[in-house]
PDB file of C-alpha atoms in Angstrom:
ATOM      1  CA  ALA A 173      33.710 -12.352-121.653  1.00  0.00           C
ATOM      2  CA  MET A 174      34.569 -10.417-118.514  1.00  0.00           C
ATOM      3  CA  LEU A 175      37.204  -7.872-117.507  1.00  0.00           C
ATOM      4  CA  THR A 176      37.874  -7.440-113.788  1.00  0.00           C
ATOM      5  CA  LEU A 177      39.977  -4.600-112.359  1.00  0.00           C
ATOM      6  CA  SER A 178      40.876  -4.306-108.678  1.00  0.00           C
ATOM      7  CA  LEU A 179      42.871  -1.739-106.786  1.00  0.00           C
ATOM      8  CA  TYR A 180      44.042  -1.888-103.205  1.00  0.00           C
ATOM      9  CA  PRO A 181      46.595  -0.280-100.879  1.00  0.00           C
ATOM     10  CA  ALA A 182      49.951  -1.986-100.396  1.00  0.00           C
ATOM     11  CA  ALA A 183      53.103  -0.570 -98.817  1.00  0.00           C
ATOM     12  CA  GLY A 184      51.804   2.997 -98.895  1.00  0.00           C
ATOM     13  CA  ALA A 185      50.761   2.947-102.554  1.00  0.00           C
ATOM     14  CA  VAL A 186      47.800   1.818-104.612  1.00  0.00           C
ATOM     15  CA  ARG A 187      48.352  -1.414-106.526  1.00  0.00           C
ATOM     16  CA  TRP A 188      46.305  -2.874-109.368  1.00  0.00           C
ATOM     17  CA  ARG A 189      45.145  -6.323-110.470  1.00  0.00           C
ATOM     18  CA  ALA A 190      43.412  -7.176-113.771  1.00  0.00           C
ATOM     19  CA  ALA A 191      41.873 -10.334-115.169  1.00  0.00           C
ATOM     20  CA  ALA A 192      40.240 -11.160-118.482  1.00  0.00           C
ATOM     21  CA  SER A 193      38.161 -14.277-118.875  1.00  0.00           C
ATOM     22  CA  TRP A 194      36.094 -15.866-121.599  1.00  0.00           C
ATOM     23  CA  GLY A 195      34.877 -19.451-121.794  1.00  0.00           C
ATOM     24  CA  GLN A 196      37.373 -21.567-119.856  1.00  0.00           C
ATOM     25  CA  VAL A 197      40.188 -19.034-120.339  1.00  0.00           C
ATOM     26  CA  LEU A 198      41.548 -16.791-117.573  1.00  0.00           C
ATOM     27  CA  GLU A 199      44.482 -14.435-117.952  1.00  0.00           C
ATOM     28  CA  GLU A 200      45.497 -12.218-115.040  1.00  0.00           C
ATOM     29  CA  VAL A 201      48.225  -9.921-113.776  1.00  0.00           C
ATOM     30  CA  ASP A 202      48.667  -8.531-110.279  1.00  0.00           C
ATOM     31  CA  ASP A 203      50.592  -6.010-108.223  1.00  0.00           C
ATOM     32  CA  ARG A 204      51.039  -3.267-110.832  1.00  0.00           C
ATOM     33  CA  PRO A 205      51.531   0.414-109.957  1.00  0.00           C
ATOM     34  CA  SER A 206      48.834   1.924-112.197  1.00  0.00           C
ATOM     35  CA  LEU A 207      45.825   1.237-114.364  1.00  0.00           C
ATOM     36  CA  PRO A 208      47.807   1.741-117.596  1.00  0.00           C
ATOM     37  CA  ALA A 209      50.499  -0.668-116.374  1.00  0.00           C
ATOM     38  CA  VAL A 210      48.061  -3.403-115.382  1.00  0.00           C
ATOM     39  CA  LEU A 211      46.062  -3.106-118.610  1.00  0.00           C
ATOM     40  CA  ARG A 212      49.209  -3.095-120.749  1.00  0.00           C
ATOM     41  CA  ASP A 213      50.568  -6.176-118.955  1.00  0.00           C
ATOM     42  CA  LEU A 214      47.218  -7.962-119.149  1.00  0.00           C
ATOM     43  CA  TRP A 215      47.065  -7.282-122.870  1.00  0.00           C
ATOM     44  CA  ARG A 216      50.587  -8.677-123.284  1.00  0.00           C
ATOM     45  CA  GLU A 217      49.513 -11.912-121.586  1.00  0.00           C
ATOM     46  CA  VAL A 218      46.380 -12.215-123.719  1.00  0.00           C
ATOM     47  CA  ASP A 219      48.248 -11.370-126.921  1.00  0.00           C
ATOM     48  CA  ARG A 220      51.088 -13.781-126.122  1.00  0.00           C
ATOM     49  CA  ASN A 221      48.821 -16.708-125.288  1.00  0.00           C
ATOM     50  CA  HIS A 222      45.822 -16.280-127.626  1.00  0.00           C
ATOM     51  CA  THR A 223      44.922 -15.235-131.143  1.00  0.00           C
ATOM     52  CA  ILE A 224      42.176 -12.696-130.572  1.00  0.00           C
ATOM     53  CA  PHE A 225      42.279 -10.842-133.884  1.00  0.00           C
ATOM     54  CA  LYS A 226      41.957 -12.976-137.003  1.00  0.00           C
ATOM     55  CA  SER A 227      42.713 -10.250-139.563  1.00  0.00           C
ATOM     56  CA  LEU A 228      45.568  -7.807-139.957  1.00  0.00           C
ATOM     57  CA  GLU A 229      43.086  -4.929-140.048  1.00  0.00           C
ATOM     58  CA  ALA A 230      41.586  -5.948-136.692  1.00  0.00           C
ATOM     59  CA  ALA A 231      45.048  -6.503-135.205  1.00  0.00           C
ATOM     60  CA  THR A 232      45.961  -2.867-135.871  1.00  0.00           C
ATOM     61  CA  ARG A 233      43.413  -1.894-133.190  1.00  0.00           C
ATOM     62  CA  ARG A 234      45.310  -3.716-130.450  1.00  0.00           C
ATOM     63  CA  PRO A 235      46.129  -1.472-127.461  1.00  0.00           C
ATOM     64  CA  VAL A 236      49.849  -2.265-127.604  1.00  0.00           C
ATOM     65  CA  LYS A 237      51.138   1.296-127.849  1.00  0.00           C
ATOM     66  CA  TYR A 238      48.547   3.221-125.889  1.00  0.00           C
ATOM     67  CA  ASP A 239      49.946   6.214-124.059  1.00  0.00           C
ATOM     68  CA  ASP A 240      49.192   6.267-120.304  1.00  0.00           C
ATOM     69  CA  SER A 241      46.777   9.171-120.872  1.00  0.00           C
ATOM     70  CA  ARG A 242      44.661   7.173-123.373  1.00  0.00           C
ATOM     71  CA  TRP A 243      43.254   4.513-121.057  1.00  0.00           C
ATOM     72  CA  LEU A 244      40.774   6.798-119.237  1.00  0.00           C
ATOM     73  CA  ASP A 245      39.198  10.108-120.126  1.00  0.00           C
ATOM     74  CA  PRO A 246      39.771  12.958-117.613  1.00  0.00           C
ATOM     75  CA  ASP A 247      36.248  12.789-116.117  1.00  0.00           C
ATOM     76  CA  THR A 248      36.483   9.037-115.501  1.00  0.00           C
ATOM     77  CA  GLN A 249      39.951   9.453-113.999  1.00  0.00           C
ATOM     78  CA  ALA A 250      38.601  12.163-111.656  1.00  0.00           C
ATOM     79  CA  ALA A 251      35.704   9.927-110.558  1.00  0.00           C
ATOM     80  CA  LEU A 252      38.080   7.040-109.888  1.00  0.00           C
ATOM     81  CA  ASP A 253      40.459   9.319-107.958  1.00  0.00           C
ATOM     82  CA  ARG A 254      37.561  10.500-105.748  1.00  0.00           C
ATOM     83  CA  LEU A 255      36.635   6.887-104.989  1.00  0.00           C
ATOM     84  CA  VAL A 256      40.200   5.979-104.068  1.00  0.00           C
ATOM     85  CA  ALA A 257      40.430   9.028-101.784  1.00  0.00           C
ATOM     86  CA  LEU A 258      37.119   8.119-100.117  1.00  0.00           C
ATOM     87  CA  ALA A 259      38.234   4.512 -99.580  1.00  0.00           C
ATOM     88  CA  ALA A 260      41.611   5.550 -98.150  1.00  0.00           C
ATOM     89  CA  ARG A 261      40.095   8.190 -95.890  1.00  0.00           C
ATOM     90  CA  SER A 262      37.241   6.001 -94.642  1.00  0.00           C
ATOM     91  CA  CYS A 263      38.814   2.542 -94.552  1.00  0.00           C
ATOM     92  CA  GLY A 264      42.504   3.182 -93.864  1.00  0.00           C
ATOM     93  CA  ALA A 265      44.852   0.604 -95.313  1.00  0.00           C
ATOM     94  CA  ASP A 266      42.347  -2.250 -95.643  1.00  0.00           C
ATOM     95  CA  TRP A 267      40.091  -1.807 -98.660  1.00  0.00           C
ATOM     96  CA  ARG A 268      39.632  -3.055-102.200  1.00  0.00           C
ATOM     97  CA  LEU A 269      37.781  -1.499-105.119  1.00  0.00           C
ATOM     98  CA  THR A 270      36.680  -3.935-107.806  1.00  0.00           C
ATOM     99  CA  PHE A 271      35.171  -3.188-111.197  1.00  0.00           C
ATOM    100  CA  VAL A 272      33.725  -5.869-113.442  1.00  0.00           C
ATOM    101  CA  TYR A 273      32.855  -5.193-117.074  1.00  0.00           C
ATOM    102  CA  GLN A 274      30.689  -7.627-119.017  1.00  0.00           C
ATOM    103  CA  PRO A 275      29.364  -6.862-122.512  1.00  0.00           C
ATOM    104  CA  ILE A 276      25.758  -7.732-121.675  1.00  0.00           C
ATOM    105  CA  GLU A 277      22.626  -6.540-123.464  1.00  0.00           C
ATOM    106  CA  ASN A 278      21.461  -4.134-120.748  1.00  0.00           C
ATOM    107  CA  PRO A 279      23.926  -1.231-121.035  1.00  0.00           C
ATOM    108  CA  SER A 280      23.116   0.147-117.578  1.00  0.00           C
ATOM    109  CA  LEU A 281      24.429  -3.049-115.981  1.00  0.00           C
ATOM    110  CA  ARG A 282      27.663  -3.526-117.948  1.00  0.00           C
ATOM    111  CA  VAL A 283      29.977  -2.233-115.196  1.00  0.00           C
ATOM    112  CA  GLN A 284      29.602  -3.439-111.618  1.00  0.00           C
ATOM    113  CA  ALA A 285      31.599  -1.672-108.886  1.00  0.00           C
ATOM    114  CA  ARG A 286      32.288  -2.809-105.314  1.00  0.00           C
ATOM    115  CA  LEU A 287      34.087  -1.399-102.306  1.00  0.00           C
ATOM    116  CA  ALA A 288      35.004  -3.948 -99.654  1.00  0.00           C
ATOM    117  CA  ALA A 289      36.850  -3.241 -96.410  1.00  0.00           C
ATOM    118  CA  ARG A 290      37.479  -4.758 -93.028  1.00  0.00           C
ATOM    119  CA  GLY A 291      34.664  -4.251 -90.572  1.00  0.00           C
ATOM    120  CA  GLY A 292      31.958  -5.483 -92.894  1.00  0.00           C
ATOM    121  CA  VAL A 293      32.000  -2.617 -95.367  1.00  0.00           C
ATOM    122  CA  HIS A 294      30.523  -3.873 -98.641  1.00  0.00           C
ATOM    123  CA  VAL A 295      29.061  -1.250-100.962  1.00  0.00           C
ATOM    124  CA  GLY A 296      28.138  -1.627-104.605  1.00  0.00           C
ATOM    125  CA  GLY A 297      27.283   0.437-107.618  1.00  0.00           C
ATOM    126  CA  ARG A 298      26.721  -0.054-111.315  1.00  0.00           C
ATOM    127  CA  GLY A 299      26.495   1.780-114.585  1.00  0.00           C
ATOM    128  CA  GLY A 300      26.902   1.652-118.298  1.00  0.00           C
ATOM    129  CA  SER A 301      30.487   2.904-118.048  1.00  0.00           C
ATOM    130  CA  LEU A 302      33.300   2.949-115.526  1.00  0.00           C
ATOM    131  CA  ARG A 303      32.542   6.605-114.754  1.00  0.00           C
ATOM    132  CA  GLU A 304      28.846   5.909-114.146  1.00  0.00           C
ATOM    133  CA  ALA A 305      29.697   2.936-111.906  1.00  0.00           C
ATOM    134  CA  CYS A 306      32.193   5.102-109.973  1.00  0.00           C
ATOM    135  CA  HIS A 307      29.547   7.795-109.428  1.00  0.00           C
ATOM    136  CA  ASP A 308      26.943   5.263-108.282  1.00  0.00           C
ATOM    137  CA  LEU A 309      29.398   3.575-105.931  1.00  0.00           C
ATOM    138  CA  PHE A 310      30.539   6.945-104.557  1.00  0.00           C
ATOM    139  CA  ARG A 311      26.909   7.932-103.796  1.00  0.00           C
ATOM    140  CA  ASN A 312      26.207   4.592-102.132  1.00  0.00           C
ATOM    141  CA  ALA A 313      29.486   4.582-100.189  1.00  0.00           C
ATOM    142  CA  ALA A 314      29.109   8.180 -98.985  1.00  0.00           C
ATOM    143  CA  GLY A 315      25.827   7.202 -97.345  1.00  0.00           C
ATOM    144  CA  SER A 316      27.277   4.053 -95.777  1.00  0.00           C
ATOM    145  CA  LEU A 317      30.691   5.145 -94.454  1.00  0.00           C
TER     146      LEU A 317
END
């Protein structure tokens, strides 16, 4: 299984794309205004097209009614905001941040982060969480931009 999140500038705002894949299945949504919106819409697609939870007890854990403030903790949100500001300041209107989560055995490699921009800018980072991947990418990008 893999969850991919991307954010990019479009028409003066940041837009989001999300994709979930497992086996031969791919569900994706694009061009959403926020992380909560893209995750909510992605979940709707997955829930509409697939039976993920086999029991009623498991189904109660679905993220269908998450409040916008529940998707990220404040420290992770701050790290992501710093990355977006760095990308916008350094790369103008032509950049993309991509985060890939895979539930692999090595926890320090579960989240891969990439910043790509015109002019050959390609910087990566990784970590056991989105916040750790953001911090690693920020360190690597700050030295490269």
